């Protein structure tokens, strides 16, 4: 049975993804020129990444596995245990890179990359949910 914490985290992740999908612009120009939209998208992407890392850490703890020393490494631990695929682990590890830039170097965000992420890679978070919520 899944813990209440994982259930609440999954609900939060779904809410972040929905918010991104609802606000996702149709063009890169809209994203580049709308600071409010940038804030909504980047904050919810940061949260989505953080929630997946948190969920991974919870699963690792619940299974008494050796935790990773890094956020990105959390996904490698899950892949090593065949909880998620190696391919998904690599994709989610890349998302940690976005989160770090967004949190620590906001002015360096590549909005073209973000646009691609929100249009073509939100499915990685959904795949993560399907993999861990069994």
PDB file of C-alpha atoms in Angstrom:
ATOM      1  CA  UNK A   1       0.000   0.000   0.000  1.00  0.00           C
ATOM      2  CA  UNK A   2       1.176   3.497  -0.841  1.00  0.00           C
ATOM      3  CA  UNK A   3       1.921   5.924   1.989  1.00  0.00           C
ATOM      4  CA  UNK A   4      -0.187   9.034   2.548  1.00  0.00           C
ATOM      5  CA  UNK A   5       2.888  11.128   1.874  1.00  0.00           C
ATOM      6  CA  UNK A   6       3.330   9.595  -1.586  1.00  0.00           C
ATOM      7  CA  UNK A   7      -0.359  10.091  -2.323  1.00  0.00           C
ATOM      8  CA  UNK A   8      -0.172  13.771  -1.355  1.00  0.00           C
ATOM      9  CA  UNK A   9       3.042  14.263  -3.339  1.00  0.00           C
ATOM     10  CA  UNK A  10       1.480  12.642  -6.413  1.00  0.00           C
ATOM     11  CA  UNK A  11      -1.550  14.931  -6.107  1.00  0.00           C
ATOM     12  CA  UNK A  12       0.770  17.940  -5.913  1.00  0.00           C
ATOM     13  CA  UNK A  13       2.699  16.749  -8.969  1.00  0.00           C
ATOM     14  CA  UNK A  14      -0.509  16.299 -10.948  1.00  0.00           C
ATOM     15  CA  UNK A  15      -1.583  19.813  -9.924  1.00  0.00           C
ATOM     16  CA  UNK A  16       1.755  21.289 -11.106  1.00  0.00           C
ATOM     17  CA  UNK A  17       1.540  19.493 -14.441  1.00  0.00           C
ATOM     18  CA  UNK A  18      -2.055  20.638 -14.933  1.00  0.00           C
ATOM     19  CA  UNK A  19      -1.062  24.225 -14.181  1.00  0.00           C
ATOM     20  CA  UNK A  20       1.753  24.042 -16.735  1.00  0.00           C
ATOM     21  CA  UNK A  21      -0.528  22.472 -19.343  1.00  0.00           C
ATOM     22  CA  UNK A  22      -3.212  25.104 -18.741  1.00  0.00           C
ATOM     23  CA  UNK A  23      -0.752  28.008 -19.053  1.00  0.00           C
ATOM     24  CA  UNK A  24       1.575  26.582 -21.696  1.00  0.00           C
ATOM     25  CA  UNK A  25       1.828  29.122 -24.544  1.00  0.00           C
ATOM     26  CA  UNK A  26       1.395  28.187 -28.185  1.00  0.00           C
ATOM     27  CA  UNK A  27       4.510  30.052 -29.269  1.00  0.00           C
ATOM     28  CA  UNK A  28       8.003  30.602 -27.963  1.00  0.00           C
ATOM     29  CA  UNK A  29       7.582  34.370 -28.454  1.00  0.00           C
ATOM     30  CA  UNK A  30       4.688  34.419 -25.996  1.00  0.00           C
ATOM     31  CA  UNK A  31       6.822  32.681 -23.391  1.00  0.00           C
ATOM     32  CA  UNK A  32       9.857  34.902 -23.989  1.00  0.00           C
ATOM     33  CA  UNK A  33       7.825  38.116 -23.747  1.00  0.00           C
ATOM     34  CA  UNK A  34       5.534  37.320 -20.811  1.00  0.00           C
ATOM     35  CA  UNK A  35       7.289  37.418 -17.449  1.00  0.00           C
ATOM     36  CA  UNK A  36       4.172  36.325 -15.562  1.00  0.00           C
ATOM     37  CA  UNK A  37       3.910  33.271 -17.779  1.00  0.00           C
ATOM     38  CA  UNK A  38       7.615  32.573 -17.278  1.00  0.00           C
ATOM     39  CA  UNK A  39       7.104  32.675 -13.517  1.00  0.00           C
ATOM     40  CA  UNK A  40       4.092  30.353 -13.570  1.00  0.00           C
ATOM     41  CA  UNK A  41       5.828  27.857 -15.834  1.00  0.00           C
ATOM     42  CA  UNK A  42       9.225  27.915 -14.117  1.00  0.00           C
ATOM     43  CA  UNK A  43       7.846  27.693 -10.575  1.00  0.00           C
ATOM     44  CA  UNK A  44       5.615  24.762 -11.451  1.00  0.00           C
ATOM     45  CA  UNK A  45       8.446  23.004 -13.298  1.00  0.00           C
ATOM     46  CA  UNK A  46      10.712  23.509 -10.275  1.00  0.00           C
ATOM     47  CA  UNK A  47       8.017  22.058  -8.054  1.00  0.00           C
ATOM     48  CA  UNK A  48       7.427  19.117 -10.390  1.00  0.00           C
ATOM     49  CA  UNK A  49      11.118  18.239 -10.364  1.00  0.00           C
ATOM     50  CA  UNK A  50      11.390  18.664  -6.599  1.00  0.00           C
ATOM     51  CA  UNK A  51       8.305  16.531  -6.006  1.00  0.00           C
ATOM     52  CA  UNK A  52       9.633  13.690  -8.170  1.00  0.00           C
ATOM     53  CA  UNK A  53      12.941  13.803  -6.281  1.00  0.00           C
ATOM     54  CA  UNK A  54      11.068  13.826  -2.960  1.00  0.00           C
ATOM     55  CA  UNK A  55       8.905  10.900  -4.036  1.00  0.00           C
ATOM     56  CA  UNK A  56      11.995   9.008  -5.119  1.00  0.00           C
ATOM     57  CA  UNK A  57      13.665   9.657  -1.766  1.00  0.00           C
ATOM     58  CA  UNK A  58      10.557   8.455   0.075  1.00  0.00           C
ATOM     59  CA  UNK A  59      10.461   5.242  -1.966  1.00  0.00           C
ATOM     60  CA  UNK A  60      14.176   4.677  -1.368  1.00  0.00           C
ATOM     61  CA  UNK A  61      13.684   5.142   2.387  1.00  0.00           C
ATOM     62  CA  UNK A  62      10.595   2.917   2.498  1.00  0.00           C
ATOM     63  CA  UNK A  63      12.519   0.147   0.734  1.00  0.00           C
ATOM     64  CA  UNK A  64      15.573   0.672   2.981  1.00  0.00           C
ATOM     65  CA  UNK A  65      17.790   1.308  -0.037  1.00  0.00           C
ATOM     66  CA  UNK A  66      21.018   3.282   0.093  1.00  0.00           C
ATOM     67  CA  UNK A  67      20.113   6.885  -0.757  1.00  0.00           C
ATOM     68  CA  UNK A  68      21.957   8.937  -3.325  1.00  0.00           C
ATOM     69  CA  UNK A  69      24.078  11.922  -2.367  1.00  0.00           C
ATOM     70  CA  UNK A  70      22.530  13.981  -5.175  1.00  0.00           C
ATOM     71  CA  UNK A  71      19.057  14.843  -6.361  1.00  0.00           C
ATOM     72  CA  UNK A  72      19.763  13.458  -9.833  1.00  0.00           C
ATOM     73  CA  UNK A  73      21.238  10.301  -8.330  1.00  0.00           C
ATOM     74  CA  UNK A  74      17.895   9.524  -6.716  1.00  0.00           C
ATOM     75  CA  UNK A  75      16.588   8.520 -10.125  1.00  0.00           C
ATOM     76  CA  UNK A  76      19.605   6.278 -10.742  1.00  0.00           C
ATOM     77  CA  UNK A  77      18.876   4.424  -7.485  1.00  0.00           C
ATOM     78  CA  UNK A  78      15.279   3.909  -8.631  1.00  0.00           C
ATOM     79  CA  UNK A  79      16.486   2.667 -12.025  1.00  0.00           C
ATOM     80  CA  UNK A  80      19.007   0.303 -10.426  1.00  0.00           C
ATOM     81  CA  UNK A  81      16.126  -1.211  -8.461  1.00  0.00           C
ATOM     82  CA  UNK A  82      14.002  -1.388 -11.646  1.00  0.00           C
ATOM     83  CA  UNK A  83      11.368   0.910 -10.163  1.00  0.00           C
ATOM     84  CA  UNK A  84      11.758   3.219 -13.154  1.00  0.00           C
ATOM     85  CA  UNK A  85      13.487   2.590 -16.469  1.00  0.00           C
ATOM     86  CA  UNK A  86      17.064   3.672 -17.105  1.00  0.00           C
ATOM     87  CA  UNK A  87      15.796   5.854 -19.952  1.00  0.00           C
ATOM     88  CA  UNK A  88      13.332   7.632 -17.656  1.00  0.00           C
ATOM     89  CA  UNK A  89      16.021   8.044 -14.993  1.00  0.00           C
ATOM     90  CA  UNK A  90      18.256   9.843 -17.505  1.00  0.00           C
ATOM     91  CA  UNK A  91      15.417  12.136 -18.580  1.00  0.00           C
ATOM     92  CA  UNK A  92      14.528  12.995 -14.997  1.00  0.00           C
ATOM     93  CA  UNK A  93      18.189  13.570 -14.143  1.00  0.00           C
ATOM     94  CA  UNK A  94      18.246  16.194 -16.901  1.00  0.00           C
ATOM     95  CA  UNK A  95      15.219  17.868 -15.350  1.00  0.00           C
ATOM     96  CA  UNK A  96      17.195  18.331 -12.132  1.00  0.00           C
ATOM     97  CA  UNK A  97      19.625  20.420 -14.174  1.00  0.00           C
ATOM     98  CA  UNK A  98      16.756  22.698 -15.198  1.00  0.00           C
ATOM     99  CA  UNK A  99      15.595  22.962 -11.595  1.00  0.00           C
ATOM    100  CA  UNK A 100      19.071  23.965 -10.421  1.00  0.00           C
ATOM    101  CA  UNK A 101      19.373  26.671 -13.067  1.00  0.00           C
ATOM    102  CA  UNK A 102      15.858  27.902 -12.340  1.00  0.00           C
ATOM    103  CA  UNK A 103      16.484  28.117  -8.609  1.00  0.00           C
ATOM    104  CA  UNK A 104      20.070  29.398  -8.602  1.00  0.00           C
ATOM    105  CA  UNK A 105      20.617  31.146 -11.936  1.00  0.00           C
ATOM    106  CA  UNK A 106      17.173  32.361 -12.994  1.00  0.00           C
ATOM    107  CA  UNK A 107      18.591  34.872 -15.493  1.00  0.00           C
ATOM    108  CA  UNK A 108      20.318  32.021 -17.353  1.00  0.00           C
ATOM    109  CA  UNK A 109      17.142  30.096 -18.198  1.00  0.00           C
ATOM    110  CA  UNK A 110      16.972  29.020 -21.829  1.00  0.00           C
ATOM    111  CA  UNK A 111      13.304  29.687 -22.628  1.00  0.00           C
ATOM    112  CA  UNK A 112      13.548  27.783 -25.898  1.00  0.00           C
ATOM    113  CA  UNK A 113      14.548  24.708 -23.900  1.00  0.00           C
ATOM    114  CA  UNK A 114      11.707  25.326 -21.439  1.00  0.00           C
ATOM    115  CA  UNK A 115       9.252  25.673 -24.321  1.00  0.00           C
ATOM    116  CA  UNK A 116      10.393  22.315 -25.693  1.00  0.00           C
ATOM    117  CA  UNK A 117      10.177  20.744 -22.242  1.00  0.00           C
ATOM    118  CA  UNK A 118       6.616  21.895 -21.571  1.00  0.00           C
ATOM    119  CA  UNK A 119       5.429  20.820 -25.012  1.00  0.00           C
ATOM    120  CA  UNK A 120       7.251  17.511 -25.403  1.00  0.00           C
ATOM    121  CA  UNK A 121       8.557  16.211 -22.082  1.00  0.00           C
ATOM    122  CA  UNK A 122       5.901  16.610 -19.383  1.00  0.00           C
ATOM    123  CA  UNK A 123       5.102  12.993 -20.207  1.00  0.00           C
ATOM    124  CA  UNK A 124       8.282  12.041 -18.297  1.00  0.00           C
ATOM    125  CA  UNK A 125       6.665  13.148 -15.045  1.00  0.00           C
ATOM    126  CA  UNK A 126       3.500  11.225 -15.893  1.00  0.00           C
ATOM    127  CA  UNK A 127       5.553   8.136 -16.706  1.00  0.00           C
ATOM    128  CA  UNK A 128       7.288   8.526 -13.349  1.00  0.00           C
ATOM    129  CA  UNK A 129       3.924   8.551 -11.583  1.00  0.00           C
ATOM    130  CA  UNK A 130       2.788   5.427 -13.428  1.00  0.00           C
ATOM    131  CA  UNK A 131       6.027   3.659 -12.554  1.00  0.00           C
ATOM    132  CA  UNK A 132       6.038   4.419  -8.843  1.00  0.00           C
ATOM    133  CA  UNK A 133       2.326   4.301  -8.056  1.00  0.00           C
ATOM    134  CA  UNK A 134       1.900   0.549  -8.320  1.00  0.00           C
TER     135      UNK A 134
END
